[in-house]
Coordinates of C-alpha atoms in Angstrom, one line a residue:
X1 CA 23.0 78.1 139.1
X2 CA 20.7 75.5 138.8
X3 CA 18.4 75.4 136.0
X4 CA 14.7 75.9 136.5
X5 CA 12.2 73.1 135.4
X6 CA 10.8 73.1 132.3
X7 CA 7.3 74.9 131.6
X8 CA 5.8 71.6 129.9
X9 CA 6.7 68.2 130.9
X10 CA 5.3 64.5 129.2
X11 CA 5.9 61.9 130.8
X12 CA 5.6 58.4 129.4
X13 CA 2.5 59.8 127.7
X14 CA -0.1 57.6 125.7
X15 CA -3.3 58.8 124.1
X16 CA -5.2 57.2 121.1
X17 CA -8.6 57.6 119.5
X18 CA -10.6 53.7 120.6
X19 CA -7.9 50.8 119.8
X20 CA -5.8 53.8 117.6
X21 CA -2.4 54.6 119.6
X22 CA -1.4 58.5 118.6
X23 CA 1.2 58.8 121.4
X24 CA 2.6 55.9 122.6
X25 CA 4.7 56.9 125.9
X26 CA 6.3 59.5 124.8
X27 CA 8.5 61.8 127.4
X28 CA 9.5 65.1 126.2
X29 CA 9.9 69.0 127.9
X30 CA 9.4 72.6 127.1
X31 CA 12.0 74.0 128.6
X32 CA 11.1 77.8 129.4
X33 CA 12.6 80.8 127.6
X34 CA 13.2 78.9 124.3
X35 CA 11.6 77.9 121.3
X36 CA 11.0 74.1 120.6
X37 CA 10.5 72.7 117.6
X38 CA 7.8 69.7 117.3
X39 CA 7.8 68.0 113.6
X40 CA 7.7 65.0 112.0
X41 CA 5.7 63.7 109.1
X42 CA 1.9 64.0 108.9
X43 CA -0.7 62.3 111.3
X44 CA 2.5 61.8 113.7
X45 CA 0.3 63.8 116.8
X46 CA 2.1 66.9 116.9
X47 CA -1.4 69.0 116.8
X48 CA -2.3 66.2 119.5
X49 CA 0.1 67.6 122.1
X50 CA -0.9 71.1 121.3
X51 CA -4.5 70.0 122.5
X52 CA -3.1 67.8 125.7
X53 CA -1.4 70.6 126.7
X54 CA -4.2 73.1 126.5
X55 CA -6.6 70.6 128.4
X56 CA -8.4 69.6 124.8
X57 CA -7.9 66.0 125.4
X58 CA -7.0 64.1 128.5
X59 CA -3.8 61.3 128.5
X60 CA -5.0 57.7 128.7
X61 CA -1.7 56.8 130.1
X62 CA 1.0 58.9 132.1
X63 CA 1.4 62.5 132.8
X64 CA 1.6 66.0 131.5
X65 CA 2.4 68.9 133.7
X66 CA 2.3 72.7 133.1
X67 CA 4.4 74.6 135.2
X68 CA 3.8 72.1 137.7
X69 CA 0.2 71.1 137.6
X70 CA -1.3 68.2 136.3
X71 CA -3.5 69.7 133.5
X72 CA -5.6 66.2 133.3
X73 CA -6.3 66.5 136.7
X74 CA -7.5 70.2 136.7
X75 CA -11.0 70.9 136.6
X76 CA -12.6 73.7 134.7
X77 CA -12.1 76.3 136.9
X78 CA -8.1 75.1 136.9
X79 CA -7.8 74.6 133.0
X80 CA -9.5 78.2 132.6
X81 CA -6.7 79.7 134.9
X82 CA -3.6 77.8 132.9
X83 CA -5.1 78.5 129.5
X84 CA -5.4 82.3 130.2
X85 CA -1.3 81.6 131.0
X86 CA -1.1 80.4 126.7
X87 CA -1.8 81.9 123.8
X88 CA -2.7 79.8 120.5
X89 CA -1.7 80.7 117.3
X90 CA -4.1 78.8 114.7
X91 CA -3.2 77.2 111.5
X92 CA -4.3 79.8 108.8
X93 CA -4.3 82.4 111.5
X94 CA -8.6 81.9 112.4
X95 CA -8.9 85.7 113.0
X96 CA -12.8 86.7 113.0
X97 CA -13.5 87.7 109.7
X98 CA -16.5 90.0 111.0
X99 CA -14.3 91.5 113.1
X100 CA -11.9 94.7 112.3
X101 CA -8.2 93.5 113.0
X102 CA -7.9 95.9 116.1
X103 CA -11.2 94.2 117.3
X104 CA -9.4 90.7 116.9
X105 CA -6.6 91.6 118.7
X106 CA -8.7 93.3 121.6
X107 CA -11.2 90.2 121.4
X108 CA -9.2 88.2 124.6
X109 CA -8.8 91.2 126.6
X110 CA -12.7 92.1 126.3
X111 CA -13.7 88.5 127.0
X112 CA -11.0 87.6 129.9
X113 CA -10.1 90.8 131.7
X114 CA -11.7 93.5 133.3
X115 CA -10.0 95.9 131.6
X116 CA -11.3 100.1 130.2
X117 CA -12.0 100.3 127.1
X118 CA -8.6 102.5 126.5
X119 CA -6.2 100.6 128.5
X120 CA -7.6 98.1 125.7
X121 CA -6.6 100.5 123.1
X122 CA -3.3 100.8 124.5
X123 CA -2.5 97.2 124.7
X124 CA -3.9 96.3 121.2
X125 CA -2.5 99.1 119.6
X126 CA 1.0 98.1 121.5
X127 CA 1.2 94.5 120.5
X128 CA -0.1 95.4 116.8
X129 CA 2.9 97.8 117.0
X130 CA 5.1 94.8 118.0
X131 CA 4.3 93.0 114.9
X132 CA 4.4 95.7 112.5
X133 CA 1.0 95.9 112.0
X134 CA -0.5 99.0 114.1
X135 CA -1.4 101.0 111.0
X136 CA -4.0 98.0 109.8
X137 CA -5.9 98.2 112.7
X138 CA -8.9 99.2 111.1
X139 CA -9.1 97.3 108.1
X140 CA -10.9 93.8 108.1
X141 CA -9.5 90.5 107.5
X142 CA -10.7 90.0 103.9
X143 CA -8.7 93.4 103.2
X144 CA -5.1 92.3 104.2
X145 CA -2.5 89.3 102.9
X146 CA -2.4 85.7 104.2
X147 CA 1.2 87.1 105.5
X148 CA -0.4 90.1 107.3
X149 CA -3.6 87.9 108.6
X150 CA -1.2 85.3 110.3
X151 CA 0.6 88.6 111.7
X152 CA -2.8 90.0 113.5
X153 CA -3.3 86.2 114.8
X154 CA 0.3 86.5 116.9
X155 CA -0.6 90.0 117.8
X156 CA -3.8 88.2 119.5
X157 CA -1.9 85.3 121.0
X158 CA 0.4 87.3 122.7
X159 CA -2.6 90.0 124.0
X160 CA -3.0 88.7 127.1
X161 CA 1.0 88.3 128.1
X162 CA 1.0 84.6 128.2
X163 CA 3.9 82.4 129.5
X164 CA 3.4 80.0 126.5
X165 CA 3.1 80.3 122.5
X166 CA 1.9 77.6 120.8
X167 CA 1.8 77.6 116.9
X168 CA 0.2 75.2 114.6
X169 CA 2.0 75.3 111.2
X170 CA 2.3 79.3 111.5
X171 CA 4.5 79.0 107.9
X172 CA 2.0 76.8 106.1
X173 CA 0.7 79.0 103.4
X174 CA 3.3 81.6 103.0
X175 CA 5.5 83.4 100.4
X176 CA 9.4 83.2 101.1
X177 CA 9.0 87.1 102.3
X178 CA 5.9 86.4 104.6
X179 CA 7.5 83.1 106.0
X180 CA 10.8 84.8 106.8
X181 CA 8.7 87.8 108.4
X182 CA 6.9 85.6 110.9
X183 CA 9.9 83.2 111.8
X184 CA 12.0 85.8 112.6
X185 CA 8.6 87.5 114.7
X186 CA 8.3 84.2 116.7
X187 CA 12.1 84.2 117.6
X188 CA 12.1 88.2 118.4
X189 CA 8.9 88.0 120.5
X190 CA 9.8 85.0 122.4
X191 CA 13.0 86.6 123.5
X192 CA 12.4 90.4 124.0
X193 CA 8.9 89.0 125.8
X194 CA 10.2 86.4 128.0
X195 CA 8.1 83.7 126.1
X196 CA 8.6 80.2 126.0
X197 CA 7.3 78.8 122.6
X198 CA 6.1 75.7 121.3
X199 CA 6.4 75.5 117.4
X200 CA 4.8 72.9 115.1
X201 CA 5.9 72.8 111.9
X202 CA 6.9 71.1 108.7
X203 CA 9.1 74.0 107.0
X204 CA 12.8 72.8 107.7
X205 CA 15.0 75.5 107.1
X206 CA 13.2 78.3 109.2
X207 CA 12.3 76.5 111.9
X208 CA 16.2 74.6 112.5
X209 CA 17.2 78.2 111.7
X210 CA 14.6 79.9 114.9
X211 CA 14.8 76.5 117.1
X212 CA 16.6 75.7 120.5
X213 CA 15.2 72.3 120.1
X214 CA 13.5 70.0 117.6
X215 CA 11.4 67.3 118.7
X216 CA 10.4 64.5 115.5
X217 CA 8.0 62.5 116.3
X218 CA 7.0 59.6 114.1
X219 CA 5.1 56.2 114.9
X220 CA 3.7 57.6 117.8
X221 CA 7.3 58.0 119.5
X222 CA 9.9 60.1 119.5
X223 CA 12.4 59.3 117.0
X224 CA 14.6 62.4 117.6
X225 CA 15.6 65.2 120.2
X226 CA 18.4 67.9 120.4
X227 CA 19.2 70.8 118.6
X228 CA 19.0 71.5 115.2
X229 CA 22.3 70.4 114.1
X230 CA 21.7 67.2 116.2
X231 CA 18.9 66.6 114.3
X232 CA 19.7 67.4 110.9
X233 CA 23.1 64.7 111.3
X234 CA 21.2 62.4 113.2
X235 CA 21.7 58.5 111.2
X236 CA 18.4 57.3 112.5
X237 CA 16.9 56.3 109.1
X238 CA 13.6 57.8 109.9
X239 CA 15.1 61.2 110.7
X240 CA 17.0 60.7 107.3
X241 CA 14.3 60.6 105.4
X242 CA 12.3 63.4 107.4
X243 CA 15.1 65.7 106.8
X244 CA 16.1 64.9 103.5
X245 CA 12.6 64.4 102.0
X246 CA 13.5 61.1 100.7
X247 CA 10.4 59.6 99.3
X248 CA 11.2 56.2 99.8
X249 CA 12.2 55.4 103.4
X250 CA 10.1 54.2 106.7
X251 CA 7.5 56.7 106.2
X252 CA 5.7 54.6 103.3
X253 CA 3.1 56.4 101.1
X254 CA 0.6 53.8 101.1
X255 CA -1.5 53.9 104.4
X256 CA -2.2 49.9 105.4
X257 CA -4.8 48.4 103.7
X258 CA -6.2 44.3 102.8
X259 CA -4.6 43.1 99.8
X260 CA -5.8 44.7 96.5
X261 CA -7.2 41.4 95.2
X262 CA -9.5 41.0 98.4
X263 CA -10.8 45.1 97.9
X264 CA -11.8 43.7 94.2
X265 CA -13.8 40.6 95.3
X266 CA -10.9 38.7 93.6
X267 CA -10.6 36.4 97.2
X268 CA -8.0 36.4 99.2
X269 CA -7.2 37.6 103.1
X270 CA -10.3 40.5 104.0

């Protein structure tokens, strides 16, 4: 049985800010079904393929396809169909804070679907239900945990059915409990939903322990693909340090810069 192409391909991918390269052609898939892993150190673009994919930002160079389509070349009309197809789960969760967490969850349905007010109810209550959450639905977001908050923000991804889940640091934040609670949610809903999920993170041990891939990314490349265990015993000294947390490595801590004596007016190279 062959296997079915992957939900998100990148294809010798390039995409900077004016003469600053973020991605410099980098090739990489989502396959579907499984969760993949996309980490690395900070600034390394792993929000920035999040925001390609979703039609944010357009490639300079190459090509990125969602189930098939060239998002770059879609216009509105298109990117509005695929994007109804993902749902986004923000770093710090971004739920409405005027908002009751029932109307949060039911805010995608009301503004994309044609739906009665108590199918609505149904659905909201159903994927609060999913993550354990149905009896908050009436309290507000300044009444729950950070834990719970980030809980009501996958409730409201996942709303609308989508293919993909995308998650932006979904751990950052969190106590041990709370962090276990919504790895072991993303790897629960991606399989009893059919999902196919797109993780970025920097937390180590839940995400190789929910992954079916991990993607590192670093320099604008890709300095490491595979599974987990690949990963974590890959020699590449980059990965090394990534994994280890080895302050001293590739990754340096001091961001380029002139010479110190030239930023004091003491002369030298500017």
């Amino acid at each position: 049985m062959n296997n079915p192409a992957p939900l998100v391909q990148l294809y010798d991918l390039t995409f900077g800010y004016g003469e600053r390269v973020i991605l410099d052609g980098i090739t990489l898939s989502v396959p579907r079904g499984k969760v993949t892993a996309l980490m690395g150190a900070s600034g390394g673009g792993k929000t920035t393929v999040l925001r390609l994919i979703g039609g944010q930002y357009t490639a300079q160079k190459g090509s990125l396809t969602f189930d098939g389509q060239e998002v770059g070349q879609l216009n509105a009309d298109g990117l509005y169909a695929i994007r109804r197809r993902m749902g986004m789960l923000y770093q710090f969760g971004a739920l409405f804070t005027d908002l009751s967490v029932f109307d949060n969850v039911a805010f995608p349905l009301r503004e994309h679907t044609h739906l009665n007010e108590r199918l609505i109810r149904d659905i909201v209550l159903m994927k609060l239900e999913a993550v354990g959450l149905r009896g908050a639905r009436d309290l507000m977001p300044s009444e729950i945990s950070g834990g719970m908050a980030r809980r009501v923000a996958l409730a409201r991804a996942i709303a609308l059915d989508p293919e993909l889940v995308m998650y932006d640091e979904p751990f950052a934040g969190l106590d041990p409990i709370s962090l276990g609670t919504a790895a072991r949610l993303i790897r629960q809903l991606n399989d009893s939903l059919g999902l196919t999920t797109l993780l970025v993170s920097h937390d180590l041990d839940e995400t190789f322990h929910i992954a079916d891939q991990v993607i590192v990314l670093a320099n604008g490349r890709i300095a490491a693909q595979g599974t987990p265990d690949e990963v974590r015993h890959s020699t590449d000294p980059l990965v090394r340090q990534f994994v280890t947390a080895a302050p001293e490595g590739p990754v340096q801590f001091h961001h380029p810069a002139p010479e110190r004596r030239a930023d004091f007016g003491l002369g030298g190279r500017s």
